[in-house]
Each structure stands twice: as structure tokens, then as C-alpha cells.
XYZ file of C-alpha atoms in Angstrom:
233
model
C -0.079 -0.247 -0.259
C 1.446 3.339 -1.123
C 0.763 5.885 1.549
C -2.137 8.232 1.896
C -1.516 11.233 0.605
C -0.208 14.684 2.753
C -3.760 16.472 4.301
C -1.402 19.724 2.847
C -0.969 19.353 -1.136
C 3.302 19.970 -1.669
C 4.592 22.890 -3.145
C 5.927 21.920 -6.656
C 9.471 21.060 -6.746
C 10.621 19.741 -10.051
C 11.400 23.282 -12.043
C 13.734 24.251 -8.595
C 15.214 20.852 -8.968
C 16.139 20.944 -12.276
C 17.727 24.645 -12.509
C 19.264 23.333 -9.026
C 20.549 20.015 -11.760
C 21.122 22.968 -14.378
C 24.059 25.137 -11.982
C 25.864 21.699 -10.407
C 26.436 21.401 -14.649
C 27.722 24.372 -15.419
C 29.674 24.749 -12.557
C 31.286 21.027 -12.933
C 31.790 22.506 -17.038
C 33.218 24.951 -15.441
C 35.231 23.251 -13.188
C 37.136 21.125 -16.369
C 37.864 23.844 -18.270
C 39.978 24.949 -15.150
C 40.896 21.968 -15.657
C 42.807 22.399 -18.553
C 43.644 25.588 -17.971
C 45.771 24.266 -15.512
C 46.888 21.572 -16.976
C 48.652 24.093 -19.705
C 50.163 26.402 -17.597
C 52.125 22.987 -15.804
C 53.154 22.071 -19.459
C 54.350 26.204 -20.028
C 55.501 26.073 -16.318
C 57.800 23.057 -16.986
C 58.519 24.168 -20.963
C 59.990 26.552 -19.831
C 62.482 25.550 -16.808
C 63.697 23.466 -18.749
C 64.402 25.969 -21.657
C 63.268 29.559 -20.753
C 63.886 30.282 -24.712
C 61.619 27.010 -26.289
C 58.267 29.202 -24.400
C 57.346 32.239 -26.011
C 56.049 35.124 -23.366
C 53.106 36.062 -25.334
C 52.131 31.886 -24.186
C 52.621 32.964 -20.430
C 50.905 36.269 -19.929
C 47.628 34.524 -21.958
C 47.885 31.904 -19.868
C 47.625 34.155 -16.965
C 44.637 36.075 -18.170
C 43.036 32.495 -18.947
C 44.181 31.535 -15.290
C 43.162 35.239 -14.067
C 39.210 34.821 -15.643
C 38.849 30.971 -15.356
C 38.973 31.622 -11.193
C 36.489 34.662 -11.488
C 34.108 32.302 -13.189
C 34.747 29.809 -10.829
C 33.883 31.875 -8.195
C 30.514 33.019 -9.869
C 29.812 29.530 -10.564
C 30.217 28.150 -7.384
C 27.474 30.773 -5.373
C 25.547 30.673 -8.239
C 24.879 27.277 -7.722
C 24.787 27.725 -3.905
C 22.099 29.891 -4.156
C 20.166 27.766 -6.586
C 21.135 24.940 -4.140
C 19.844 26.575 -1.198
C 16.054 27.574 -3.078
C 16.121 23.845 -3.657
C 16.486 23.268 -0.508
C 13.953 25.558 1.442
C 11.461 23.749 -0.981
C 12.748 20.608 -0.425
C 12.564 21.231 4.070
C 9.324 22.571 3.513
C 7.388 19.485 1.263
C 9.490 17.653 3.902
C 7.701 19.545 6.823
C 3.804 18.674 5.719
C 5.010 14.391 4.814
C 6.104 14.418 8.536
C 4.493 13.246 11.329
C 7.011 14.691 13.293
C 9.733 18.111 13.705
C 13.092 18.104 11.745
C 15.909 18.146 13.994
C 16.846 21.738 13.059
C 15.262 24.789 12.115
C 14.663 26.747 9.294
C 17.906 28.864 9.735
C 20.470 26.389 10.175
C 19.331 25.686 6.156
C 21.994 29.019 5.678
C 23.864 28.811 8.539
C 24.794 25.853 8.972
C 27.128 25.798 5.909
C 29.790 28.110 7.443
C 29.077 28.391 10.989
C 32.163 26.953 13.382
C 31.725 23.300 14.152
C 27.563 23.142 13.806
C 28.889 23.063 9.703
C 30.330 19.535 10.038
C 27.199 17.766 10.644
C 24.367 20.336 10.537
C 23.263 20.695 6.440
C 23.987 17.105 7.057
C 21.800 15.821 9.118
C 18.807 18.581 6.940
C 19.352 16.781 4.037
C 19.014 13.011 5.883
C 15.226 14.420 7.647
C 14.554 15.922 4.465
C 15.685 12.664 2.691
C 13.626 10.326 5.290
C 10.527 12.304 5.474
C 10.009 12.868 1.509
C 10.945 9.136 0.490
C 8.234 6.825 0.264
C 7.299 4.535 3.280
C 10.707 5.868 4.804
C 7.959 7.169 7.517
C 6.085 4.430 8.515
C 9.783 2.573 9.302
C 10.947 4.456 11.951
C 9.802 5.960 14.505
C 11.307 9.360 14.167
C 13.404 11.328 11.834
C 17.104 11.201 14.153
C 16.795 6.857 14.524
C 15.752 6.443 10.679
C 17.669 5.061 8.739
C 20.897 6.834 6.820
C 21.162 6.807 3.138
C 24.250 5.688 1.512
C 24.018 8.324 -1.130
C 23.331 11.500 0.804
C 26.978 9.597 2.810
C 28.981 9.956 -0.042
C 27.856 13.562 -0.524
C 28.757 14.719 2.097
C 32.069 12.708 3.238
C 32.642 14.006 -1.012
C 31.488 17.984 -0.209
C 34.178 18.277 2.989
C 36.603 15.980 1.359
C 36.458 19.051 -1.814
C 36.233 21.759 0.563
C 38.954 20.880 3.191
C 41.365 20.472 -0.184
C 40.796 23.528 -1.708
C 40.611 25.907 1.170
C 43.693 24.480 2.123
C 45.291 24.714 -1.595
C 43.945 28.396 -1.167
C 45.588 29.459 1.865
C 48.564 27.601 1.007
C 49.328 28.849 -2.826
C 48.072 32.031 -2.030
C 50.886 34.341 -1.973
C 53.015 31.331 -4.756
C 55.780 33.817 -6.693
C 58.574 31.559 -7.387
C 57.666 29.108 -10.855
C 57.854 25.955 -9.171
C 55.308 27.149 -6.134
C 52.995 28.093 -8.855
C 52.738 25.301 -10.786
C 52.602 23.495 -7.590
C 49.220 25.998 -7.645
C 48.426 25.001 -10.180
C 48.783 21.052 -9.884
C 46.846 20.877 -6.737
C 44.140 23.133 -8.573
C 43.192 20.037 -10.725
C 43.401 17.968 -7.567
C 40.841 20.541 -6.310
C 38.399 20.746 -9.846
C 38.113 16.537 -10.371
C 36.765 16.714 -6.386
C 34.964 19.483 -6.905
C 33.289 17.372 -10.645
C 32.652 14.471 -8.129
C 31.139 15.939 -5.052
C 28.388 18.003 -7.673
C 27.996 14.819 -9.925
C 27.075 13.458 -6.174
C 24.895 16.455 -5.009
C 23.136 15.992 -8.544
C 22.224 13.153 -7.924
C 20.687 13.987 -4.303
C 18.352 16.750 -5.591
C 16.799 14.260 -8.655
C 16.494 11.606 -5.802
C 13.935 13.831 -3.495
C 12.837 16.028 -6.135
C 11.428 12.195 -7.357
C 10.312 11.482 -3.965
C 7.849 14.765 -3.291
C 6.563 14.287 -7.050
C 5.691 10.875 -6.369
C 3.857 12.103 -3.413
C 2.156 15.095 -5.614
C 1.153 12.320 -8.153
C -0.267 9.643 -5.424
C -2.063 13.285 -4.338
C -3.305 13.430 -6.998
C -4.914 10.278 -8.144
C -4.560 8.775 -5.227
C -7.225 5.369 -6.582
C -3.955 4.955 -9.155
C -1.942 3.530 -6.155
C -4.926 2.021 -3.644
C -4.126 -2.067 -3.857
């Protein structure tokens, strides 16, 4: 038996889910382009260090401009994606509150502040997504006694670990190579930048999977609300 539709109609979420996925894809594409710029940077520096006459100065200057531009585009794409993800998250949370018979563990302001408040940022966002996941997944509310005791999603765990590893690496790199002036240090910064972009792309892929899955769960509930007889046994 599919669970009965909620008494309060759920708000549409597919459009916001699609927008969040599009922005995550855009962010990943930007990272791929930044990856290419970093690779070119390493190749040019290696050639220059081996033979200074083998690399025209114009090539180095062009790469410097591309590197600066890619950094700016990465920043814009990152924050635009974060805003779109949070808009989707607020809608998903609103629907999840309707679907759950129990209160969620974190108040709505933590949907924003939980990401950058020291210490609690280690687990508050994941708890928020966990509760949305449990409330949204058909049958999950019926099989658990409370949101804190619910079985956790492996996908959400994978996304959260990928997010934190990526954040740790990229923040550490920005501090480590912020004032690099020598070519070997600049080369190392580009090399670690490649690693950071690869991790970011992986975390974005997992975030896309989380968004699509929760959106599908809530869409299933909305379909039940419109055509309940189709799901009756």
C-alpha cells in the first residue's frame, strides 16, 4: 500500500530541482575548463624551466589571463550554484515538513547558517538533508519511529563526505599557495588545483544525484495526491 497523500498539498519542486541540477552541471563544466587551463599552465612552466627560450612570453601572459579569468568564473559559478541549491533545499524542506509527522531536527535558519557556522557545519547540513530524505522517501516515515532514528542514505553520506573532502582540500590550497611567486610554487598550485577541480566535479555529481532523488520522491507524493486511486491496492 502506497502511503496516503498528505493533507496539505505539496508545492511543485521539479522546476527548482531542474534549475539546481543545471547550475551544478554548469559549475562542473567550469571546473573542467579550469582543469584544462591548469594543465596548460603546468606544461608551459615545465617547458620554460627546461629551456627559457622554448616558450614565448606571449604564451605565458595568455595563460596568466586565462588563469585569472577562470578563477573569477569559478567563483561566480560556485556562488550562483550555491544560491540555486539553497532555493531548492528550502522548497524541499517545506514539502518534507508537510510529509513528516515529526518536527525536523534543525530550524529553517540553519539551512543557511549551518553551512558556515564553525563546528556545527560539520554535521548540521547533513542532518537537514537526512531529515528531508527520510520525510520524502515513500515508506520511510512508516518504517521508522522518528527522524533521528531513521536509516541513513548511502548516497547522502557519499555526497556529504565528498563535499567535506573537497572543501578541506580547496580551502587548504587557497591558503597554501595564495602568495606563490616562484614558478615551481605556481606549478604546484596548478597541480593541486587540478586535484581540487576533480574532487569538486565528483561532489557535484553526487549532489546532482541527491537533488534528483529527493525531487523524484516528492514528485511521487504529489502524483499520489492528484491520482490516489491509481496507487491503491
